[in-house]
Amino acid sequence: MESFHMTSEAISTAFSMLANFVDQGQTALGRDPSPSLVAYDDHIHAIEKLMRSLLTQAHGQIATLKRSRNSLAPIHRLPDEVLVSIWLLSVQDAPQKDRQLHCLALVCKSWHRGVMDHPVLWCYLQDSCKSEWYNDWVLQKSGNCPLHLQLSSDNPYTADTLINMVMPESRRWESFTLAPCFEPTSVTAGPRLSVLRHAKLDNLMNFEAHTCTGGGSPEPIPLPPTPALREVRLERFPLVWQSFHAPQLQALSINSIQHHAPTYPQLLALLRSTPNLETLLLKDIASSLWTQPPNQQDAPIHLPKLRSLFISLKDSVLCDALLRVVRADNLERLLSRPLSFKVWDEPNFLVFNNIQRHIPSTGVIDIYYHNNIHIATDPHPFWPVPWPYPEQILKTNGFAFTTRNLSEERNFLDVAQWVSGLGNETTVRLELRNVQWRRRGMRKISVELLDYLPTLHTLTVREGVDVEDLLAQLALPKQDATGTLHWPWPHLVEVRLEDSPAITSTQITKFAESRWGIQVSYDSQSRTHICRQVGAGKAGLGGSTAADIAN
């Protein structure tokens, strides 16, 4: 940058030259105007040229001053590596990464230079950009950095063109994503992924394939050996399971595969070959294609790093079979449905041995006895959250089980006995309901239930359930083997009666007066929803507490 003194001298010299040119022009016009017009024009052109030169110098000096001022901004104090990391996060989250890169490059000259000089920012190839020359330019711009392919099922021609373009660079592929159609489309066939059998996927770490809900059944994808593969997500898109081999696999998610689903032996072989598996999700896989039935003598599968196990199938036999063979001592999240009732009786379901560690710090378990039985920790991540489960849901510790439909009361008592064995620090909330009571009749709840769930906190009774005997026993103290009297369910502090026409005012009054020693003003017009909340400071036998009755 030139000094202020040198700039001032240049300006003074320029104005002196201008004055000399003007004087020369006036002198020439005074002697002989007609022949001096050409010389006068030459002087004017020279003056204009000098003025343009001075303006260019002035603009250059101003730009230098602006660059010096901008260099003092806090953003320019960050190292280039930090800025590139920020830009990379911005690009990864952008749906159209080419536009995001262009927006970053237009901020200033420094950012333009930084965006253009770092190949790691140009590693994302999308078929949303239909320009072949631009995709080829991006491929050249990426240098030798790992590539990330993002394709869409609604544009098979562009996707096929992009795959063929980057096939020679398949060793650089780090992730491959085939997204589903988000809008109605007339496309009946997706990209031809059969060409992947010729790819060299030595460095592929993430593979994700989804197809449209209304589309036809896609052909299985023949993946070559993938020694570095870490995560696989398949949505209605199968693989050629016989040739699939990923020894470093850490997460496997398979959902809604109705054709070309893996057989049970293939799935067992896959699990045995992936000792580093941390997350396993199997949902709505066609059980009719599991041609070979499970064998109870199958050798166990040890998955020491497994943290999340999600099994949601239509056949309880397959669900039970997987839970029987899996050994995971460090499991933190478990979803299983539908279960049969053998899991509560047989000792060989070792996956339940450490179930206490799934219970969150709040120590609350919800039990719903409707047509089936549902058990879940609270906060629990799976029910009634619809699919697809968000990432934060899949990372919430807890468990949820759902038994098959039309569960009998004996099965419910077995479940209650199992929950009772989880420890006295677990708070239980129970909801009783019989939706099909008009067709199947009222469901009578046995007083045998009082022998289980000693830590029951909340009881909710809804339509179709007969709890007359249960309420009567709840209002009377019991005598244990030592002769000591105690209340059934001593931790019960809340009773909810919702949509339960079978509960009479006499039963409510007798229960409240006997159990809590309070008078109840019962309104028969609003008995469909009665909530009784009792203070948590419940005393022993013979004590009374304040109650709040809300209609």
PDB file of C-alpha atoms in Angstrom, residues 258-541:
ATOM      1  CA  GLN A 258     -42.643 -57.028   1.077  1.00  0.00           C
ATOM      2  CA  HIS A 259     -40.680 -58.727  -1.715  1.00  0.00           C
ATOM      3  CA  HIS A 260     -37.158 -60.132  -1.703  1.00  0.00           C
ATOM      4  CA  ALA A 261     -37.022 -59.889   2.091  1.00  0.00           C
ATOM      5  CA  PRO A 262     -34.204 -61.738   3.856  1.00  0.00           C
ATOM      6  CA  THR A 263     -35.013 -65.216   5.070  1.00  0.00           C
ATOM      7  CA  TYR A 264     -34.568 -66.027   8.730  1.00  0.00           C
ATOM      8  CA  PRO A 265     -31.310 -67.981   8.149  1.00  0.00           C
ATOM      9  CA  GLN A 266     -29.965 -65.118   6.012  1.00  0.00           C
ATOM     10  CA  LEU A 267     -30.744 -62.635   8.756  1.00  0.00           C
ATOM     11  CA  LEU A 268     -29.026 -64.804  11.368  1.00  0.00           C
ATOM     12  CA  ALA A 269     -25.974 -65.152   9.120  1.00  0.00           C
ATOM     13  CA  LEU A 270     -25.904 -61.388   8.651  1.00  0.00           C
ATOM     14  CA  LEU A 271     -26.035 -60.743  12.400  1.00  0.00           C
ATOM     15  CA  ARG A 272     -23.289 -63.273  13.068  1.00  0.00           C
ATOM     16  CA  SER A 273     -21.024 -61.507  10.555  1.00  0.00           C
ATOM     17  CA  THR A 274     -21.465 -58.045  12.134  1.00  0.00           C
ATOM     18  CA  PRO A 275     -20.020 -58.168  15.679  1.00  0.00           C
ATOM     19  CA  ASN A 276     -19.727 -54.355  15.780  1.00  0.00           C
ATOM     20  CA  LEU A 277     -23.465 -53.769  15.294  1.00  0.00           C
ATOM     21  CA  GLU A 278     -24.819 -50.982  17.542  1.00  0.00           C
ATOM     22  CA  THR A 279     -28.316 -50.386  16.104  1.00  0.00           C
ATOM     23  CA  LEU A 280     -30.697 -52.932  14.590  1.00  0.00           C
ATOM     24  CA  LEU A 281     -34.146 -51.937  13.293  1.00  0.00           C
ATOM     25  CA  LEU A 282     -36.442 -54.452  11.607  1.00  0.00           C
ATOM     26  CA  LYS A 283     -39.947 -53.239  10.764  1.00  0.00           C
ATOM     27  CA  ASP A 284     -42.784 -54.645   8.640  1.00  0.00           C
ATOM     28  CA  ILE A 285     -40.746 -57.282   6.850  1.00  0.00           C
ATOM     29  CA  ALA A 286     -42.957 -59.733   4.973  1.00  0.00           C
ATOM     30  CA  SER A 287     -43.141 -62.810   7.174  1.00  0.00           C
ATOM     31  CA  SER A 288     -44.505 -64.931   4.312  1.00  0.00           C
ATOM     32  CA  LEU A 289     -41.094 -64.822   2.709  1.00  0.00           C
ATOM     33  CA  TRP A 290     -39.354 -66.142   5.817  1.00  0.00           C
ATOM     34  CA  THR A 291     -39.746 -69.580   4.383  1.00  0.00           C
ATOM     35  CA  GLN A 292     -37.690 -71.491   6.926  1.00  0.00           C
ATOM     36  CA  PRO A 293     -39.265 -71.409  10.408  1.00  0.00           C
ATOM     37  CA  PRO A 294     -37.113 -70.443  13.405  1.00  0.00           C
ATOM     38  CA  ASN A 295     -35.441 -73.218  15.319  1.00  0.00           C
ATOM     39  CA  GLN A 296     -35.338 -72.977  19.103  1.00  0.00           C
ATOM     40  CA  GLN A 297     -31.972 -74.726  19.015  1.00  0.00           C
ATOM     41  CA  ASP A 298     -30.320 -71.897  17.057  1.00  0.00           C
ATOM     42  CA  ALA A 299     -27.007 -70.892  18.593  1.00  0.00           C
ATOM     43  CA  PRO A 300     -27.021 -67.504  20.329  1.00  0.00           C
ATOM     44  CA  ILE A 301     -25.696 -64.423  18.585  1.00  0.00           C
ATOM     45  CA  HIS A 302     -23.451 -62.248  20.728  1.00  0.00           C
ATOM     46  CA  LEU A 303     -23.582 -58.533  19.910  1.00  0.00           C
ATOM     47  CA  PRO A 304     -21.545 -56.877  22.682  1.00  0.00           C
ATOM     48  CA  LYS A 305     -21.820 -53.362  21.193  1.00  0.00           C
ATOM     49  CA  LEU A 306     -25.561 -53.423  20.490  1.00  0.00           C
ATOM     50  CA  ARG A 307     -27.270 -50.410  22.112  1.00  0.00           C
ATOM     51  CA  SER A 308     -30.578 -50.149  20.216  1.00  0.00           C
ATOM     52  CA  LEU A 309     -32.824 -53.056  19.180  1.00  0.00           C
ATOM     53  CA  PHE A 310     -36.098 -52.242  17.408  1.00  0.00           C
ATOM     54  CA  ILE A 311     -38.218 -55.176  16.191  1.00  0.00           C
ATOM     55  CA  SER A 312     -41.717 -54.411  14.884  1.00  0.00           C
ATOM     56  CA  LEU A 313     -43.044 -57.281  12.786  1.00  0.00           C
ATOM     57  CA  LYS A 314     -46.422 -58.836  12.040  1.00  0.00           C
ATOM     58  CA  ASP A 315     -45.527 -62.279  13.371  1.00  0.00           C
ATOM     59  CA  SER A 316     -44.836 -62.858  17.060  1.00  0.00           C
ATOM     60  CA  VAL A 317     -43.005 -66.111  16.236  1.00  0.00           C
ATOM     61  CA  LEU A 318     -40.270 -64.247  14.403  1.00  0.00           C
ATOM     62  CA  CYS A 319     -40.116 -61.563  17.060  1.00  0.00           C
ATOM     63  CA  ASP A 320     -39.729 -64.159  19.815  1.00  0.00           C
ATOM     64  CA  ALA A 321     -37.127 -66.060  17.801  1.00  0.00           C
ATOM     65  CA  LEU A 322     -34.901 -62.990  17.392  1.00  0.00           C
ATOM     66  CA  LEU A 323     -35.161 -62.102  21.069  1.00  0.00           C
ATOM     67  CA  ARG A 324     -34.284 -65.678  21.961  1.00  0.00           C
ATOM     68  CA  VAL A 325     -30.978 -65.755  20.056  1.00  0.00           C
ATOM     69  CA  VAL A 326     -29.729 -62.190  20.594  1.00  0.00           C
ATOM     70  CA  ARG A 327     -27.282 -61.632  23.445  1.00  0.00           C
ATOM     71  CA  ALA A 328     -26.707 -57.950  24.193  1.00  0.00           C
ATOM     72  CA  ASP A 329     -25.485 -57.069  27.675  1.00  0.00           C
ATOM     73  CA  ASN A 330     -25.195 -53.322  26.979  1.00  0.00           C
ATOM     74  CA  LEU A 331     -28.624 -52.732  25.461  1.00  0.00           C
ATOM     75  CA  GLU A 332     -30.108 -49.287  26.214  1.00  0.00           C
ATOM     76  CA  ARG A 333     -33.168 -49.110  23.916  1.00  0.00           C
ATOM     77  CA  LEU A 334     -35.503 -52.000  23.180  1.00  0.00           C
ATOM     78  CA  LEU A 335     -38.707 -52.074  21.126  1.00  0.00           C
ATOM     79  CA  SER A 336     -40.425 -55.367  20.457  1.00  0.00           C
ATOM     80  CA  ARG A 337     -43.869 -56.090  19.047  1.00  0.00           C
ATOM     81  CA  PRO A 338     -45.768 -58.312  18.897  1.00  0.00           C
ATOM     82  CA  LEU A 339     -44.509 -60.610  21.613  1.00  0.00           C
ATOM     83  CA  SER A 340     -46.013 -63.919  22.587  1.00  0.00           C
ATOM     84  CA  PHE A 341     -46.470 -64.746  26.259  1.00  0.00           C
ATOM     85  CA  LYS A 342     -43.694 -67.315  26.339  1.00  0.00           C
ATOM     86  CA  VAL A 343     -41.105 -64.609  26.934  1.00  0.00           C
ATOM     87  CA  TRP A 344     -42.426 -64.114  30.462  1.00  0.00           C
ATOM     88  CA  ASP A 345     -42.171 -67.822  31.288  1.00  0.00           C
ATOM     89  CA  GLU A 346     -39.078 -69.167  29.588  1.00  0.00           C
ATOM     90  CA  PRO A 347     -35.683 -68.420  31.120  1.00  0.00           C
ATOM     91  CA  ASN A 348     -33.828 -68.458  27.798  1.00  0.00           C
ATOM     92  CA  PHE A 349     -34.775 -64.885  26.801  1.00  0.00           C
ATOM     93  CA  LEU A 350     -31.563 -63.459  28.210  1.00  0.00           C
ATOM     94  CA  VAL A 351     -32.077 -60.127  26.459  1.00  0.00           C
ATOM     95  CA  PHE A 352     -34.459 -59.256  29.350  1.00  0.00           C
ATOM     96  CA  ASN A 353     -31.957 -60.023  32.092  1.00  0.00           C
ATOM     97  CA  ASN A 354     -30.696 -56.456  32.338  1.00  0.00           C
ATOM     98  CA  ILE A 355     -34.000 -54.763  31.575  1.00  0.00           C
ATOM     99  CA  GLN A 356     -33.742 -52.616  34.720  1.00  0.00           C
ATOM    100  CA  ARG A 357     -31.059 -50.490  33.117  1.00  0.00           C
ATOM    101  CA  HIS A 358     -33.567 -49.416  30.449  1.00  0.00           C
ATOM    102  CA  ILE A 359     -35.791 -47.726  33.008  1.00  0.00           C
ATOM    103  CA  PRO A 360     -35.122 -43.955  32.999  1.00  0.00           C
ATOM    104  CA  SER A 361     -34.263 -41.931  36.082  1.00  0.00           C
ATOM    105  CA  THR A 362     -37.950 -41.114  36.622  1.00  0.00           C
ATOM    106  CA  GLY A 363     -38.544 -44.835  37.204  1.00  0.00           C
ATOM    107  CA  VAL A 364     -42.038 -44.889  35.633  1.00  0.00           C
ATOM    108  CA  ILE A 365     -43.546 -47.786  33.669  1.00  0.00           C
ATOM    109  CA  ASP A 366     -46.907 -47.538  31.894  1.00  0.00           C
ATOM    110  CA  ILE A 367     -49.049 -50.662  31.382  1.00  0.00           C
ATOM    111  CA  TYR A 368     -52.038 -50.596  29.036  1.00  0.00           C
ATOM    112  CA  TYR A 369     -54.357 -53.620  29.096  1.00  0.00           C
ATOM    113  CA  HIS A 370     -56.733 -53.110  26.172  1.00  0.00           C
ATOM    114  CA  ASN A 371     -57.213 -55.838  23.542  1.00  0.00           C
ATOM    115  CA  ASN A 372     -53.498 -56.438  23.771  1.00  0.00           C
ATOM    116  CA  ILE A 373     -50.994 -55.505  26.454  1.00  0.00           C
ATOM    117  CA  HIS A 374     -48.561 -52.656  25.987  1.00  0.00           C
ATOM    118  CA  ILE A 375     -45.707 -51.888  28.369  1.00  0.00           C
ATOM    119  CA  ALA A 376     -43.424 -48.884  28.032  1.00  0.00           C
ATOM    120  CA  THR A 377     -41.132 -46.725  30.094  1.00  0.00           C
ATOM    121  CA  ASP A 378     -42.031 -43.087  30.503  1.00  0.00           C
ATOM    122  CA  PRO A 379     -40.681 -41.113  28.810  1.00  0.00           C
ATOM    123  CA  HIS A 380     -40.683 -43.908  26.273  1.00  0.00           C
ATOM    124  CA  PRO A 381     -39.564 -43.376  22.688  1.00  0.00           C
ATOM    125  CA  PHE A 382     -41.841 -45.528  20.605  1.00  0.00           C
ATOM    126  CA  TRP A 383     -45.557 -45.344  21.371  1.00  0.00           C
ATOM    127  CA  PRO A 384     -47.679 -43.749  20.046  1.00  0.00           C
ATOM    128  CA  VAL A 385     -44.994 -42.045  17.934  1.00  0.00           C
ATOM    129  CA  PRO A 386     -45.649 -42.850  14.239  1.00  0.00           C
ATOM    130  CA  TRP A 387     -43.062 -44.060  11.794  1.00  0.00           C
ATOM    131  CA  PRO A 388     -40.546 -42.837  10.757  1.00  0.00           C
ATOM    132  CA  TYR A 389     -39.071 -42.392  14.217  1.00  0.00           C
ATOM    133  CA  PRO A 390     -37.131 -39.121  14.529  1.00  0.00           C
ATOM    134  CA  GLU A 391     -33.464 -39.300  15.418  1.00  0.00           C
ATOM    135  CA  GLN A 392     -34.035 -37.940  18.929  1.00  0.00           C
ATOM    136  CA  ILE A 393     -36.612 -40.676  19.513  1.00  0.00           C
ATOM    137  CA  LEU A 394     -34.195 -43.382  18.443  1.00  0.00           C
ATOM    138  CA  LYS A 395     -31.657 -42.062  20.941  1.00  0.00           C
ATOM    139  CA  THR A 396     -34.025 -42.024  23.962  1.00  0.00           C
ATOM    140  CA  ASN A 397     -33.287 -44.764  26.464  1.00  0.00           C
ATOM    141  CA  GLY A 398     -36.164 -47.013  27.426  1.00  0.00           C
ATOM    142  CA  PHE A 399     -38.190 -50.020  26.324  1.00  0.00           C
ATOM    143  CA  ALA A 400     -41.611 -50.753  24.873  1.00  0.00           C
ATOM    144  CA  PHE A 401     -43.317 -54.123  24.351  1.00  0.00           C
ATOM    145  CA  THR A 402     -46.650 -54.941  22.754  1.00  0.00           C
ATOM    146  CA  THR A 403     -48.190 -58.402  22.965  1.00  0.00           C
ATOM    147  CA  ARG A 404     -50.354 -59.927  20.272  1.00  0.00           C
ATOM    148  CA  ASN A 405     -54.063 -59.090  20.122  1.00  0.00           C
ATOM    149  CA  LEU A 406     -56.828 -60.670  22.242  1.00  0.00           C
ATOM    150  CA  SER A 407     -54.725 -61.144  25.330  1.00  0.00           C
ATOM    151  CA  GLU A 408     -56.392 -63.154  28.077  1.00  0.00           C
ATOM    152  CA  GLU A 409     -56.407 -62.109  31.721  1.00  0.00           C
ATOM    153  CA  ARG A 410     -54.019 -64.926  32.636  1.00  0.00           C
ATOM    154  CA  ASN A 411     -51.517 -63.450  30.219  1.00  0.00           C
ATOM    155  CA  PHE A 412     -52.033 -60.026  31.766  1.00  0.00           C
ATOM    156  CA  LEU A 413     -51.372 -61.401  35.235  1.00  0.00           C
ATOM    157  CA  ASP A 414     -48.164 -62.977  33.966  1.00  0.00           C
ATOM    158  CA  VAL A 415     -47.068 -59.609  32.613  1.00  0.00           C
ATOM    159  CA  ALA A 416     -47.978 -57.915  35.919  1.00  0.00           C
ATOM    160  CA  GLN A 417     -45.920 -60.483  37.791  1.00  0.00           C
ATOM    161  CA  TRP A 418     -42.941 -59.813  35.507  1.00  0.00           C
ATOM    162  CA  VAL A 419     -43.215 -56.051  36.031  1.00  0.00           C
ATOM    163  CA  SER A 420     -43.406 -56.616  39.792  1.00  0.00           C
ATOM    164  CA  GLY A 421     -39.967 -58.214  39.634  1.00  0.00           C
ATOM    165  CA  LEU A 422     -38.337 -55.057  38.285  1.00  0.00           C
ATOM    166  CA  GLY A 423     -37.826 -53.624  41.770  1.00  0.00           C
ATOM    167  CA  ASN A 424     -39.558 -51.495  44.389  1.00  0.00           C
ATOM    168  CA  GLU A 425     -38.127 -48.267  42.976  1.00  0.00           C
ATOM    169  CA  THR A 426     -40.233 -48.514  39.826  1.00  0.00           C
ATOM    170  CA  THR A 427     -43.457 -46.503  39.718  1.00  0.00           C
ATOM    171  CA  VAL A 428     -46.247 -48.221  37.759  1.00  0.00           C
ATOM    172  CA  ARG A 429     -49.279 -46.667  36.052  1.00  0.00           C
ATOM    173  CA  LEU A 430     -52.026 -49.015  34.891  1.00  0.00           C
ATOM    174  CA  GLU A 431     -54.857 -48.416  32.411  1.00  0.00           C
ATOM    175  CA  LEU A 432     -57.674 -50.954  31.949  1.00  0.00           C
ATOM    176  CA  ARG A 433     -59.940 -50.837  28.900  1.00  0.00           C
ATOM    177  CA  ASN A 434     -62.023 -53.210  26.769  1.00  0.00           C
ATOM    178  CA  VAL A 435     -62.880 -51.621  23.434  1.00  0.00           C
ATOM    179  CA  GLN A 436     -64.823 -54.656  22.157  1.00  0.00           C
ATOM    180  CA  TRP A 437     -67.036 -55.027  25.232  1.00  0.00           C
ATOM    181  CA  ARG A 438     -70.270 -54.651  23.241  1.00  0.00           C
ATOM    182  CA  ARG A 439     -69.362 -57.694  21.156  1.00  0.00           C
ATOM    183  CA  ARG A 440     -67.408 -59.759  23.681  1.00  0.00           C
ATOM    184  CA  GLY A 441     -69.022 -58.615  26.925  1.00  0.00           C
ATOM    185  CA  MET A 442     -67.546 -56.930  29.982  1.00  0.00           C
ATOM    186  CA  ARG A 443     -64.063 -57.952  31.082  1.00  0.00           C
ATOM    187  CA  LYS A 444     -63.926 -58.819  34.758  1.00  0.00           C
ATOM    188  CA  ILE A 445     -60.660 -57.979  36.487  1.00  0.00           C
ATOM    189  CA  SER A 446     -59.706 -60.571  39.078  1.00  0.00           C
ATOM    190  CA  VAL A 447     -58.735 -59.534  42.602  1.00  0.00           C
ATOM    191  CA  GLU A 448     -55.616 -61.659  42.074  1.00  0.00           C
ATOM    192  CA  LEU A 449     -54.164 -58.566  40.431  1.00  0.00           C
ATOM    193  CA  LEU A 450     -53.808 -57.024  43.915  1.00  0.00           C
ATOM    194  CA  ASP A 451     -51.000 -59.491  44.630  1.00  0.00           C
ATOM    195  CA  TYR A 452     -48.863 -57.888  41.928  1.00  0.00           C
ATOM    196  CA  LEU A 453     -47.693 -54.358  41.072  1.00  0.00           C
ATOM    197  CA  PRO A 454     -46.888 -53.318  44.661  1.00  0.00           C
ATOM    198  CA  THR A 455     -45.609 -49.936  43.429  1.00  0.00           C
ATOM    199  CA  LEU A 456     -48.772 -49.018  41.501  1.00  0.00           C
ATOM    200  CA  HIS A 457     -49.173 -45.241  41.540  1.00  0.00           C
ATOM    201  CA  THR A 458     -52.092 -44.555  39.164  1.00  0.00           C
ATOM    202  CA  LEU A 459     -55.096 -46.682  38.203  1.00  0.00           C
ATOM    203  CA  THR A 460     -57.226 -45.709  35.194  1.00  0.00           C
ATOM    204  CA  VAL A 461     -60.457 -47.608  34.509  1.00  0.00           C
ATOM    205  CA  ARG A 462     -62.188 -47.046  31.175  1.00  0.00           C
ATOM    206  CA  GLU A 463     -65.063 -48.585  29.217  1.00  0.00           C
ATOM    207  CA  GLY A 464     -65.848 -52.270  29.125  1.00  0.00           C
ATOM    208  CA  VAL A 465     -64.116 -53.249  32.381  1.00  0.00           C
ATOM    209  CA  ASP A 466     -65.763 -54.653  35.513  1.00  0.00           C
ATOM    210  CA  VAL A 467     -63.739 -53.713  38.601  1.00  0.00           C
ATOM    211  CA  GLU A 468     -66.475 -54.041  41.224  1.00  0.00           C
ATOM    212  CA  ASP A 469     -64.683 -56.758  43.190  1.00  0.00           C
ATOM    213  CA  LEU A 470     -61.354 -55.030  42.707  1.00  0.00           C
ATOM    214  CA  LEU A 471     -62.596 -51.733  44.176  1.00  0.00           C
ATOM    215  CA  ALA A 472     -64.208 -53.594  47.038  1.00  0.00           C
ATOM    216  CA  GLN A 473     -60.930 -55.272  47.944  1.00  0.00           C
ATOM    217  CA  LEU A 474     -59.009 -52.019  47.513  1.00  0.00           C
ATOM    218  CA  ALA A 475     -61.202 -50.500  50.211  1.00  0.00           C
ATOM    219  CA  LEU A 476     -60.272 -53.196  52.745  1.00  0.00           C
ATOM    220  CA  PRO A 477     -56.937 -53.745  54.478  1.00  0.00           C
ATOM    221  CA  LYS A 478     -55.189 -57.053  53.973  1.00  0.00           C
ATOM    222  CA  GLN A 479     -53.388 -59.179  56.517  1.00  0.00           C
ATOM    223  CA  ASP A 480     -50.036 -60.644  55.602  1.00  0.00           C
ATOM    224  CA  ALA A 481     -48.417 -63.830  56.907  1.00  0.00           C
ATOM    225  CA  THR A 482     -47.148 -62.062  60.047  1.00  0.00           C
ATOM    226  CA  GLY A 483     -50.612 -60.758  60.940  1.00  0.00           C
ATOM    227  CA  THR A 484     -49.785 -57.149  59.994  1.00  0.00           C
ATOM    228  CA  LEU A 485     -52.518 -55.163  58.273  1.00  0.00           C
ATOM    229  CA  HIS A 486     -51.680 -53.095  55.197  1.00  0.00           C
ATOM    230  CA  TRP A 487     -53.504 -51.547  52.310  1.00  0.00           C
ATOM    231  CA  PRO A 488     -53.464 -53.256  48.910  1.00  0.00           C
ATOM    232  CA  TRP A 489     -51.331 -51.216  46.538  1.00  0.00           C
ATOM    233  CA  PRO A 490     -50.028 -48.959  49.336  1.00  0.00           C
ATOM    234  CA  HIS A 491     -48.492 -46.456  46.899  1.00  0.00           C
ATOM    235  CA  LEU A 492     -51.761 -45.797  45.070  1.00  0.00           C
ATOM    236  CA  VAL A 493     -52.288 -42.014  44.989  1.00  0.00           C
ATOM    237  CA  GLU A 494     -54.477 -41.490  41.918  1.00  0.00           C
ATOM    238  CA  VAL A 495     -57.593 -43.212  40.581  1.00  0.00           C
ATOM    239  CA  ARG A 496     -59.119 -42.186  37.255  1.00  0.00           C
ATOM    240  CA  LEU A 497     -62.553 -43.345  36.109  1.00  0.00           C
ATOM    241  CA  GLU A 498     -63.087 -42.430  32.472  1.00  0.00           C
ATOM    242  CA  ASP A 499     -65.995 -43.533  30.264  1.00  0.00           C
ATOM    243  CA  SER A 500     -66.803 -46.330  32.673  1.00  0.00           C
ATOM    244  CA  PRO A 501     -70.593 -46.690  33.047  1.00  0.00           C
ATOM    245  CA  ALA A 502     -70.141 -49.881  35.064  1.00  0.00           C
ATOM    246  CA  ILE A 503     -68.892 -47.907  38.085  1.00  0.00           C
ATOM    247  CA  THR A 504     -71.787 -46.923  40.358  1.00  0.00           C
ATOM    248  CA  SER A 505     -71.978 -44.071  42.830  1.00  0.00           C
ATOM    249  CA  THR A 506     -72.248 -46.536  45.709  1.00  0.00           C
ATOM    250  CA  GLN A 507     -68.955 -48.131  44.763  1.00  0.00           C
ATOM    251  CA  ILE A 508     -67.210 -44.772  44.503  1.00  0.00           C
ATOM    252  CA  THR A 509     -68.574 -43.573  47.832  1.00  0.00           C
ATOM    253  CA  LYS A 510     -67.729 -46.764  49.675  1.00  0.00           C
ATOM    254  CA  PHE A 511     -64.228 -46.910  48.241  1.00  0.00           C
ATOM    255  CA  ALA A 512     -63.393 -43.278  49.048  1.00  0.00           C
ATOM    256  CA  GLU A 513     -64.801 -43.396  52.587  1.00  0.00           C
ATOM    257  CA  SER A 514     -63.110 -46.663  53.462  1.00  0.00           C
ATOM    258  CA  ARG A 515     -59.743 -46.134  51.819  1.00  0.00           C
ATOM    259  CA  TRP A 516     -59.208 -42.427  52.429  1.00  0.00           C
ATOM    260  CA  GLY A 517     -61.830 -41.539  55.026  1.00  0.00           C
ATOM    261  CA  ILE A 518     -63.416 -38.741  52.997  1.00  0.00           C
ATOM    262  CA  GLN A 519     -66.950 -37.861  51.927  1.00  0.00           C
ATOM    263  CA  VAL A 520     -67.689 -37.894  48.210  1.00  0.00           C
ATOM    264  CA  SER A 521     -70.295 -35.745  46.515  1.00  0.00           C
ATOM    265  CA  TYR A 522     -71.061 -37.835  43.448  1.00  0.00           C
ATOM    266  CA  ASP A 523     -72.863 -36.396  40.411  1.00  0.00           C
ATOM    267  CA  SER A 524     -74.466 -39.136  38.332  1.00  0.00           C
ATOM    268  CA  GLN A 525     -74.752 -36.785  35.348  1.00  0.00           C
ATOM    269  CA  SER A 526     -70.979 -36.473  34.960  1.00  0.00           C
ATOM    270  CA  ARG A 527     -69.746 -39.815  36.149  1.00  0.00           C
ATOM    271  CA  THR A 528     -68.158 -40.595  32.761  1.00  0.00           C
ATOM    272  CA  HIS A 529     -65.019 -38.788  33.803  1.00  0.00           C
ATOM    273  CA  ILE A 530     -64.080 -38.757  37.482  1.00  0.00           C
ATOM    274  CA  CYS A 531     -60.508 -38.127  38.483  1.00  0.00           C
ATOM    275  CA  ARG A 532     -59.441 -38.723  42.076  1.00  0.00           C
ATOM    276  CA  GLN A 533     -56.101 -37.332  43.136  1.00  0.00           C
ATOM    277  CA  VAL A 534     -54.770 -38.064  46.602  1.00  0.00           C
ATOM    278  CA  GLY A 535     -51.835 -36.287  48.205  1.00  0.00           C
ATOM    279  CA  ALA A 536     -48.528 -38.112  48.006  1.00  0.00           C
ATOM    280  CA  GLY A 537     -48.101 -37.953  51.781  1.00  0.00           C
ATOM    281  CA  LYS A 538     -50.340 -40.985  52.414  1.00  0.00           C
ATOM    282  CA  ALA A 539     -50.081 -42.273  55.972  1.00  0.00           C
ATOM    283  CA  GLY A 540     -50.313 -45.914  57.094  1.00  0.00           C
ATOM    284  CA  LEU A 541     -53.414 -47.914  57.989  1.00  0.00           C
TER     285      LEU A 541
END
